[in-house]
């Protein structure tokens, strides 16, 4: 690995990603494809067309915004250059599932699809039964998909060295049984956490084999579900946002720029009115290198998906010296701006750790409740 290495961070954090050379602000630290990824179940149900392997959208920006806004007459300027991306769409010869390219089709087949290929419209197929059960447990906004777990198992099963592949997956599992159970409870929610065994049995009906048996025991399945809940990285791909980025870089007069900005604002308004929170083609993936990055409330790096598919890019936000740990934020931008108390609460609930990053340590003297949001939360709790 050039420029970084994974090594023990400290007793609290376990492993971390460390720079072995200097990075300046804006430098790309790494790019990586996930071991596996997949679209969220409800996102797929709402017909967000995407490559089944890399999640690249299978529609033009214009088709995307027409569907999301419900306005068939919308015409996007400067959008014809995106049509070339759809010329290589292909499908599985057996099940007909769509891919953006022959390369994705081949990779999918080699990594997991050979095991999971099935007739899509067979409502009684174990995969469809599992997906429908999961959808009733995990309503939008989604944070995970049971099929990512299934693809992890298929990845192990199809690997040329299944024992080594299983060991790779187990590197992500480093919590206690009680911590795993608590995380799964958080992923599934109070109402459905008791259905973990049902999901386990239905998963075993989809895929079974010598090297994955340990993941299909009650304890192993709980650990794998917790892995998916905490180590999977959210992925969002959107033809509309790619188009906005593209046209924003075009040279034009101030008047033209102003007109375009007003047009874009109106587009997003139409989309929000028609589709609400459904904007990106969303899913998640399991990344071997990026997942080694620990959290900081003052991160020195950030992840993005600049290619419109599941390939992740990690970029430096500020200078990073050799030997320094590379941190990202597990919190969204809005939560990151809130008080230390708010951030700690979010991290404790979703990731089961107390953050002692440089920013949190410097704010340790703050009162336990400083954000207006927390004050209003406590008022609501008191009313209940």
mmCIF file of N, CA and C in Angstrom, residues 218-313:
data_model
loop_
_atom_site.group_PDB
_atom_site.id
_atom_site.type_symbol
_atom_site.label_atom_id
_atom_site.label_comp_id
_atom_site.label_asym_id
_atom_site.label_seq_id
_atom_site.Cartn_x
_atom_site.Cartn_y
_atom_site.Cartn_z
ATOM 1 N N UNK A 218 -26.926 -18.579 15.525
ATOM 2 C CA UNK A 218 -27.529 -17.368 16.119
ATOM 3 C C UNK A 218 -26.487 -16.300 16.466
ATOM 4 N N UNK A 219 -25.377 -16.708 17.070
ATOM 5 C CA UNK A 219 -24.355 -15.741 17.452
ATOM 6 C C UNK A 219 -23.637 -15.178 16.225
ATOM 7 N N UNK A 220 -23.297 -16.045 15.261
ATOM 8 C CA UNK A 220 -22.595 -15.608 14.056
ATOM 9 C C UNK A 220 -23.438 -14.690 13.199
ATOM 10 N N UNK A 221 -24.740 -14.993 13.110
ATOM 11 C CA UNK A 221 -25.627 -14.153 12.297
ATOM 12 C C UNK A 221 -25.814 -12.785 12.942
ATOM 13 N N UNK A 222 -25.915 -12.765 14.263
ATOM 14 C CA UNK A 222 -26.030 -11.496 14.990
ATOM 15 C C UNK A 222 -24.785 -10.642 14.749
ATOM 16 N N UNK A 223 -23.619 -11.279 14.782
ATOM 17 C CA UNK A 223 -22.370 -10.568 14.555
ATOM 18 C C UNK A 223 -22.303 -10.008 13.130
ATOM 19 N N UNK A 224 -22.772 -10.802 12.156
ATOM 20 C CA UNK A 224 -22.752 -10.362 10.762
ATOM 21 C C UNK A 224 -23.744 -9.216 10.536
ATOM 22 N N UNK A 225 -24.896 -9.295 11.182
ATOM 23 C CA UNK A 225 -25.877 -8.222 11.070
ATOM 24 C C UNK A 225 -25.334 -6.926 11.679
ATOM 25 N N UNK A 226 -24.634 -7.050 12.813
ATOM 26 C CA UNK A 226 -24.021 -5.875 13.443
ATOM 27 C C UNK A 226 -22.935 -5.308 12.541
ATOM 28 N N UNK A 227 -22.196 -6.165 11.867
ATOM 29 C CA UNK A 227 -21.163 -5.727 10.915
ATOM 30 C C UNK A 227 -21.791 -4.878 9.819
ATOM 31 N N UNK A 228 -22.891 -5.380 9.246
ATOM 32 C CA UNK A 228 -23.574 -4.656 8.171
ATOM 33 C C UNK A 228 -24.102 -3.318 8.682
ATOM 34 N N UNK A 229 -24.560 -3.311 9.938
ATOM 35 C CA UNK A 229 -25.137 -2.103 10.496
ATOM 36 C C UNK A 229 -24.126 -1.015 10.784
ATOM 37 N N UNK A 230 -22.867 -1.396 11.066
ATOM 38 C CA UNK A 230 -21.884 -0.384 11.485
ATOM 39 C C UNK A 230 -20.728 -0.190 10.512
ATOM 40 N N UNK A 231 -20.345 -1.221 9.763
ATOM 41 C CA UNK A 231 -19.193 -1.105 8.870
ATOM 42 C C UNK A 231 -19.568 -0.797 7.422
ATOM 43 N N UNK A 232 -20.826 -1.022 7.069
ATOM 44 C CA UNK A 232 -21.210 -0.730 5.686
ATOM 45 C C UNK A 232 -21.248 0.779 5.474
ATOM 46 N N UNK A 233 -20.762 1.197 4.325
ATOM 47 C CA UNK A 233 -20.689 2.616 3.966
ATOM 48 C C UNK A 233 -21.845 2.958 3.039
ATOM 49 N N UNK A 234 -22.592 4.003 3.381
ATOM 50 C CA UNK A 234 -23.670 4.431 2.504
ATOM 51 C C UNK A 234 -23.144 4.912 1.163
ATOM 52 N N UNK A 235 -23.854 4.582 0.096
ATOM 53 C CA UNK A 235 -23.470 4.961 -1.262
ATOM 54 C C UNK A 235 -24.668 5.637 -1.922
ATOM 55 N N UNK A 236 -24.448 6.802 -2.508
ATOM 56 C CA UNK A 236 -25.518 7.485 -3.222
ATOM 57 C C UNK A 236 -25.066 7.875 -4.618
ATOM 58 N N UNK A 237 -25.822 7.458 -5.619
ATOM 59 C CA UNK A 237 -25.501 7.833 -6.997
ATOM 60 C C UNK A 237 -26.722 8.502 -7.611
ATOM 61 N N UNK A 238 -26.509 9.589 -8.340
ATOM 62 C CA UNK A 238 -27.634 10.352 -8.877
ATOM 63 C C UNK A 238 -27.269 10.993 -10.211
ATOM 64 N N UNK A 239 -27.968 10.634 -11.299
ATOM 65 C CA UNK A 239 -27.721 11.292 -12.589
ATOM 66 C C UNK A 239 -27.973 12.792 -12.511
ATOM 67 N N UNK A 240 -28.985 13.187 -11.722
ATOM 68 C CA UNK A 240 -29.304 14.610 -11.601
ATOM 69 C C UNK A 240 -28.146 15.375 -10.961
ATOM 70 N N UNK A 241 -27.580 14.831 -9.883
ATOM 71 C CA UNK A 241 -26.474 15.541 -9.221
ATOM 72 C C UNK A 241 -25.220 15.551 -10.090
ATOM 73 N N UNK A 242 -25.008 14.488 -10.880
ATOM 74 C CA UNK A 242 -23.874 14.470 -11.805
ATOM 75 C C UNK A 242 -24.038 15.556 -12.872
ATOM 76 N N UNK A 243 -25.289 15.724 -13.342
ATOM 77 C CA UNK A 243 -25.565 16.764 -14.341
ATOM 78 C C UNK A 243 -25.354 18.152 -13.736
ATOM 79 N N UNK A 244 -25.843 18.361 -12.500
ATOM 80 C CA UNK A 244 -25.675 19.659 -11.837
ATOM 81 C C UNK A 244 -24.196 19.988 -11.697
ATOM 82 N N UNK A 245 -23.398 19.007 -11.289
ATOM 83 C CA UNK A 245 -21.949 19.218 -11.156
ATOM 84 C C UNK A 245 -21.330 19.571 -12.501
ATOM 85 N N UNK A 246 -21.770 18.859 -13.547
ATOM 86 C CA UNK A 246 -21.210 19.072 -14.885
ATOM 87 C C UNK A 246 -21.528 20.470 -15.415
ATOM 88 N N UNK A 247 -22.793 20.874 -15.332
ATOM 89 C CA UNK A 247 -23.163 22.182 -15.898
ATOM 90 C C UNK A 247 -22.622 23.333 -15.050
ATOM 91 N N UNK A 248 -22.370 23.067 -13.770
ATOM 92 C CA UNK A 248 -21.816 24.117 -12.907
ATOM 93 C C UNK A 248 -20.390 24.474 -13.305
ATOM 94 N N UNK A 249 -19.742 23.575 -14.047
ATOM 95 C CA UNK A 249 -18.359 23.811 -14.461
ATOM 96 C C UNK A 249 -18.260 24.441 -15.850
ATOM 97 N N UNK A 250 -19.406 24.623 -16.508
ATOM 98 C CA UNK A 250 -19.399 25.219 -17.847
ATOM 99 C C UNK A 250 -19.145 26.724 -17.776
ATOM 100 N N UNK A 251 -18.515 27.248 -18.817
ATOM 101 C CA UNK A 251 -18.295 28.696 -18.910
ATOM 102 C C UNK A 251 -19.532 29.362 -19.480
ATOM 103 N N UNK A 252 -20.043 30.377 -18.781
ATOM 104 C CA UNK A 252 -21.225 31.096 -19.251
ATOM 105 C C UNK A 252 -21.251 32.480 -18.612
ATOM 106 N N UNK A 253 -22.114 33.349 -19.134
ATOM 107 C CA UNK A 253 -22.222 34.707 -18.599
ATOM 108 C C UNK A 253 -22.905 34.688 -17.238
ATOM 109 N N UNK A 254 -22.801 35.789 -16.517
ATOM 110 C CA UNK A 254 -23.430 35.891 -15.193
ATOM 111 C C UNK A 254 -24.938 35.716 -15.288
ATOM 112 N N UNK A 255 -25.535 36.305 -16.339
ATOM 113 C CA UNK A 255 -26.991 36.177 -16.519
ATOM 114 C C UNK A 255 -27.382 34.721 -16.774
ATOM 115 N N UNK A 256 -26.607 34.053 -17.631
ATOM 116 C CA UNK A 256 -26.879 32.647 -17.920
ATOM 117 C C UNK A 256 -26.726 31.797 -16.660
ATOM 118 N N UNK A 257 -25.684 32.100 -15.880
ATOM 119 C CA UNK A 257 -25.449 31.361 -14.636
ATOM 120 C C UNK A 257 -26.613 31.546 -13.670
ATOM 121 N N UNK A 258 -27.097 32.776 -13.565
ATOM 122 C CA UNK A 258 -28.206 33.047 -12.660
ATOM 123 C C UNK A 258 -29.473 32.299 -13.097
ATOM 124 N N UNK A 259 -29.735 32.307 -14.402
ATOM 125 C CA UNK A 259 -30.904 31.594 -14.935
ATOM 126 C C UNK A 259 -30.786 30.094 -14.677
ATOM 127 N N UNK A 260 -29.578 29.562 -14.877
ATOM 128 C CA UNK A 260 -29.363 28.136 -14.662
ATOM 129 C C UNK A 260 -29.551 27.770 -13.186
ATOM 130 N N UNK A 261 -29.010 28.597 -12.296
ATOM 131 C CA UNK A 261 -29.147 28.330 -10.864
ATOM 132 C C UNK A 261 -30.619 28.335 -10.442
ATOM 133 N N UNK A 262 -31.387 29.267 -10.987
ATOM 134 C CA UNK A 262 -32.819 29.325 -10.671
ATOM 135 C C UNK A 262 -33.534 28.089 -11.206
ATOM 136 N N UNK A 263 -33.132 27.643 -12.402
ATOM 137 C CA UNK A 263 -33.713 26.443 -13.004
ATOM 138 C C UNK A 263 -33.416 25.209 -12.149
ATOM 139 N N UNK A 264 -32.179 25.095 -11.673
ATOM 140 C CA UNK A 264 -31.777 23.959 -10.838
ATOM 141 C C UNK A 264 -32.540 23.967 -9.510
ATOM 142 N N UNK A 265 -32.679 25.143 -8.907
ATOM 143 C CA UNK A 265 -33.436 25.257 -7.655
ATOM 144 C C UNK A 265 -34.874 24.775 -7.848
ATOM 145 N N UNK A 266 -35.451 25.142 -8.983
ATOM 146 C CA UNK A 266 -36.834 24.745 -9.282
ATOM 147 C C UNK A 266 -36.931 23.229 -9.470
ATOM 148 N N UNK A 267 -35.924 22.646 -10.139
ATOM 149 C CA UNK A 267 -35.906 21.199 -10.339
ATOM 150 C C UNK A 267 -35.934 20.464 -9.001
ATOM 151 N N UNK A 268 -35.062 20.886 -8.083
ATOM 152 C CA UNK A 268 -35.000 20.230 -6.780
ATOM 153 C C UNK A 268 -36.307 20.430 -6.003
ATOM 154 N N UNK A 269 -36.953 21.562 -6.207
ATOM 155 C CA UNK A 269 -38.245 21.801 -5.558
ATOM 156 C C UNK A 269 -39.287 20.822 -6.098
ATOM 157 N N UNK A 270 -39.337 20.656 -7.429
ATOM 158 C CA UNK A 270 -40.266 19.704 -8.044
ATOM 159 C C UNK A 270 -40.021 18.286 -7.521
ATOM 160 N N UNK A 271 -38.748 17.903 -7.460
ATOM 161 C CA UNK A 271 -38.393 16.553 -7.026
ATOM 162 C C UNK A 271 -38.813 16.331 -5.579
ATOM 163 N N UNK A 272 -38.550 17.322 -4.736
ATOM 164 C CA UNK A 272 -38.898 17.189 -3.318
ATOM 165 C C UNK A 272 -40.411 17.066 -3.131
ATOM 166 N N UNK A 273 -41.161 17.840 -3.914
ATOM 167 C CA UNK A 273 -42.625 17.793 -3.818
ATOM 168 C C UNK A 273 -43.172 16.445 -4.258
ATOM 169 N N UNK A 274 -42.561 15.841 -5.277
ATOM 170 C CA UNK A 274 -43.063 14.582 -5.837
ATOM 171 C C UNK A 274 -42.505 13.363 -5.132
ATOM 172 N N UNK A 275 -41.206 13.369 -4.849
ATOM 173 C CA UNK A 275 -40.533 12.165 -4.357
ATOM 174 C C UNK A 275 -39.985 12.278 -2.943
ATOM 175 N N UNK A 276 -40.034 13.452 -2.364
ATOM 176 C CA UNK A 276 -39.582 13.616 -0.983
ATOM 177 C C UNK A 276 -38.124 13.238 -0.817
ATOM 178 N N UNK A 277 -37.879 12.361 0.158
ATOM 179 C CA UNK A 277 -36.500 12.016 0.497
ATOM 180 C C UNK A 277 -35.852 11.096 -0.527
ATOM 181 N N UNK A 278 -36.641 10.506 -1.419
ATOM 182 C CA UNK A 278 -36.054 9.657 -2.447
ATOM 183 C C UNK A 278 -35.434 10.537 -3.526
ATOM 184 N N UNK A 279 -34.140 10.660 -3.514
ATOM 185 C CA UNK A 279 -33.457 11.489 -4.504
ATOM 186 C C UNK A 279 -32.347 10.694 -5.177
ATOM 187 N N UNK A 280 -31.435 10.173 -4.382
ATOM 188 C CA UNK A 280 -30.344 9.369 -4.938
ATOM 189 C C UNK A 280 -30.761 7.905 -5.061
ATOM 190 N N UNK A 281 -30.063 7.192 -5.935
ATOM 191 C CA UNK A 281 -30.121 5.741 -5.907
ATOM 192 C C UNK A 281 -29.210 5.328 -4.763
ATOM 193 N N UNK A 282 -29.788 4.853 -3.693
ATOM 194 C CA UNK A 282 -29.003 4.649 -2.484
ATOM 195 C C UNK A 282 -28.812 3.174 -2.173
ATOM 196 N N UNK A 283 -27.672 2.888 -1.551
ATOM 197 C CA UNK A 283 -27.357 1.544 -1.113
ATOM 198 C C UNK A 283 -26.181 1.595 -0.168
ATOM 199 N N UNK A 284 -25.505 0.472 -0.024
ATOM 200 C CA UNK A 284 -24.346 0.441 0.861
ATOM 201 C C UNK A 284 -23.352 -0.601 0.372
ATOM 202 N N UNK A 285 -22.112 -0.453 0.833
ATOM 203 C CA UNK A 285 -21.057 -1.376 0.445
ATOM 204 C C UNK A 285 -20.114 -1.618 1.608
ATOM 205 N N UNK A 286 -19.347 -2.688 1.512
ATOM 206 C CA UNK A 286 -18.372 -3.035 2.548
ATOM 207 C C UNK A 286 -16.974 -2.817 1.977
ATOM 208 N N UNK A 287 -16.289 -1.793 2.506
ATOM 209 C CA UNK A 287 -14.981 -1.393 1.990
ATOM 210 C C UNK A 287 -13.880 -1.813 2.971
ATOM 211 N N UNK A 288 -12.894 -2.535 2.463
ATOM 212 C CA UNK A 288 -11.864 -3.087 3.334
ATOM 213 C C UNK A 288 -10.921 -2.024 3.891
ATOM 214 N N UNK A 289 -10.486 -1.061 3.077
ATOM 215 C CA UNK A 289 -9.542 -0.039 3.520
ATOM 216 C C UNK A 289 -10.252 1.129 4.190
ATOM 217 N N UNK A 290 -11.270 1.679 3.513
ATOM 218 C CA UNK A 290 -11.952 2.852 4.041
ATOM 219 C C UNK A 290 -12.583 2.567 5.394
ATOM 220 N N UNK A 291 -13.056 1.336 5.608
ATOM 221 C CA UNK A 291 -13.701 1.004 6.879
ATOM 222 C C UNK A 291 -12.721 1.010 8.045
ATOM 223 N N UNK A 292 -11.410 1.024 7.745
ATOM 224 C CA UNK A 292 -10.409 1.097 8.814
ATOM 225 C C UNK A 292 -10.292 2.507 9.384
ATOM 226 N N UNK A 293 -10.876 3.488 8.700
ATOM 227 C CA UNK A 293 -10.807 4.871 9.182
ATOM 228 C C UNK A 293 -11.664 5.044 10.429
ATOM 229 N N UNK A 294 -11.063 5.558 11.480
ATOM 230 C CA UNK A 294 -11.803 5.867 12.696
ATOM 231 C C UNK A 294 -12.468 7.234 12.577
ATOM 232 N N UNK A 295 -13.387 7.479 13.510
ATOM 233 C CA UNK A 295 -14.150 8.729 13.518
ATOM 234 C C UNK A 295 -13.429 9.847 14.265
ATOM 235 N N UNK A 296 -13.620 11.058 13.772
ATOM 236 C CA UNK A 296 -13.258 12.259 14.515
ATOM 237 C C UNK A 296 -14.303 13.326 14.226
ATOM 238 N N UNK A 297 -14.628 14.126 15.234
ATOM 239 C CA UNK A 297 -15.554 15.250 15.023
ATOM 240 C C UNK A 297 -14.840 16.419 14.353
ATOM 241 N N UNK A 298 -13.525 16.282 14.144
ATOM 242 C CA UNK A 298 -12.745 17.246 13.365
ATOM 243 C C UNK A 298 -11.927 16.441 12.354
ATOM 244 N N UNK A 299 -12.599 15.829 11.370
ATOM 245 C CA UNK A 299 -11.918 14.902 10.459
ATOM 246 C C UNK A 299 -10.875 15.590 9.589
ATOM 247 N N UNK A 300 -9.850 14.831 9.194
ATOM 248 C CA UNK A 300 -8.852 15.365 8.266
ATOM 249 C C UNK A 300 -9.012 14.769 6.861
ATOM 250 N N UNK A 301 -10.075 13.965 6.667
ATOM 251 C CA UNK A 301 -10.342 13.360 5.356
ATOM 252 C C UNK A 301 -11.839 13.153 5.202
ATOM 253 N N UNK A 302 -12.273 13.002 3.960
ATOM 254 C CA UNK A 302 -13.687 12.706 3.712
ATOM 255 C C UNK A 302 -13.822 11.761 2.524
ATOM 256 N N UNK A 303 -14.904 10.989 2.541
ATOM 257 C CA UNK A 303 -15.182 10.031 1.471
ATOM 258 C C UNK A 303 -16.207 10.596 0.506
ATOM 259 N N UNK A 304 -16.084 10.241 -0.764
ATOM 260 C CA UNK A 304 -17.071 10.642 -1.764
ATOM 261 C C UNK A 304 -17.110 9.592 -2.866
ATOM 262 N N UNK A 305 -18.101 9.747 -3.766
ATOM 263 C CA UNK A 305 -18.281 8.801 -4.873
ATOM 264 C C UNK A 305 -18.299 9.591 -6.187
ATOM 265 N N UNK A 306 -17.118 9.999 -6.649
ATOM 266 C CA UNK A 306 -17.045 10.932 -7.784
ATOM 267 C C UNK A 306 -17.339 10.309 -9.141
ATOM 268 N N UNK A 307 -17.430 8.981 -9.216
ATOM 269 C CA UNK A 307 -17.586 8.339 -10.524
ATOM 270 C C UNK A 307 -19.019 7.897 -10.807
ATOM 271 N N UNK A 308 -19.939 8.237 -9.901
ATOM 272 C CA UNK A 308 -21.331 7.878 -10.132
ATOM 273 C C UNK A 308 -21.604 6.404 -9.969
ATOM 274 N N UNK A 309 -20.686 5.687 -9.292
ATOM 275 C CA UNK A 309 -20.909 4.270 -9.006
ATOM 276 C C UNK A 309 -20.423 3.987 -7.577
ATOM 277 N N UNK A 310 -20.112 2.716 -7.270
ATOM 278 C CA UNK A 310 -19.769 2.385 -5.888
ATOM 279 C C UNK A 310 -18.283 2.558 -5.551
ATOM 280 N N UNK A 311 -17.490 3.074 -6.476
ATOM 281 C CA UNK A 311 -16.070 3.280 -6.191
ATOM 282 C C UNK A 311 -15.900 4.498 -5.287
ATOM 283 N N UNK A 312 -15.264 4.278 -4.130
ATOM 284 C CA UNK A 312 -15.124 5.338 -3.136
ATOM 285 C C UNK A 312 -13.775 6.036 -3.281
ATOM 286 N N UNK A 313 -13.771 7.324 -2.965
ATOM 287 C CA UNK A 313 -12.532 8.096 -2.979
ATOM 288 C C UNK A 313 -12.367 8.761 -1.620
#
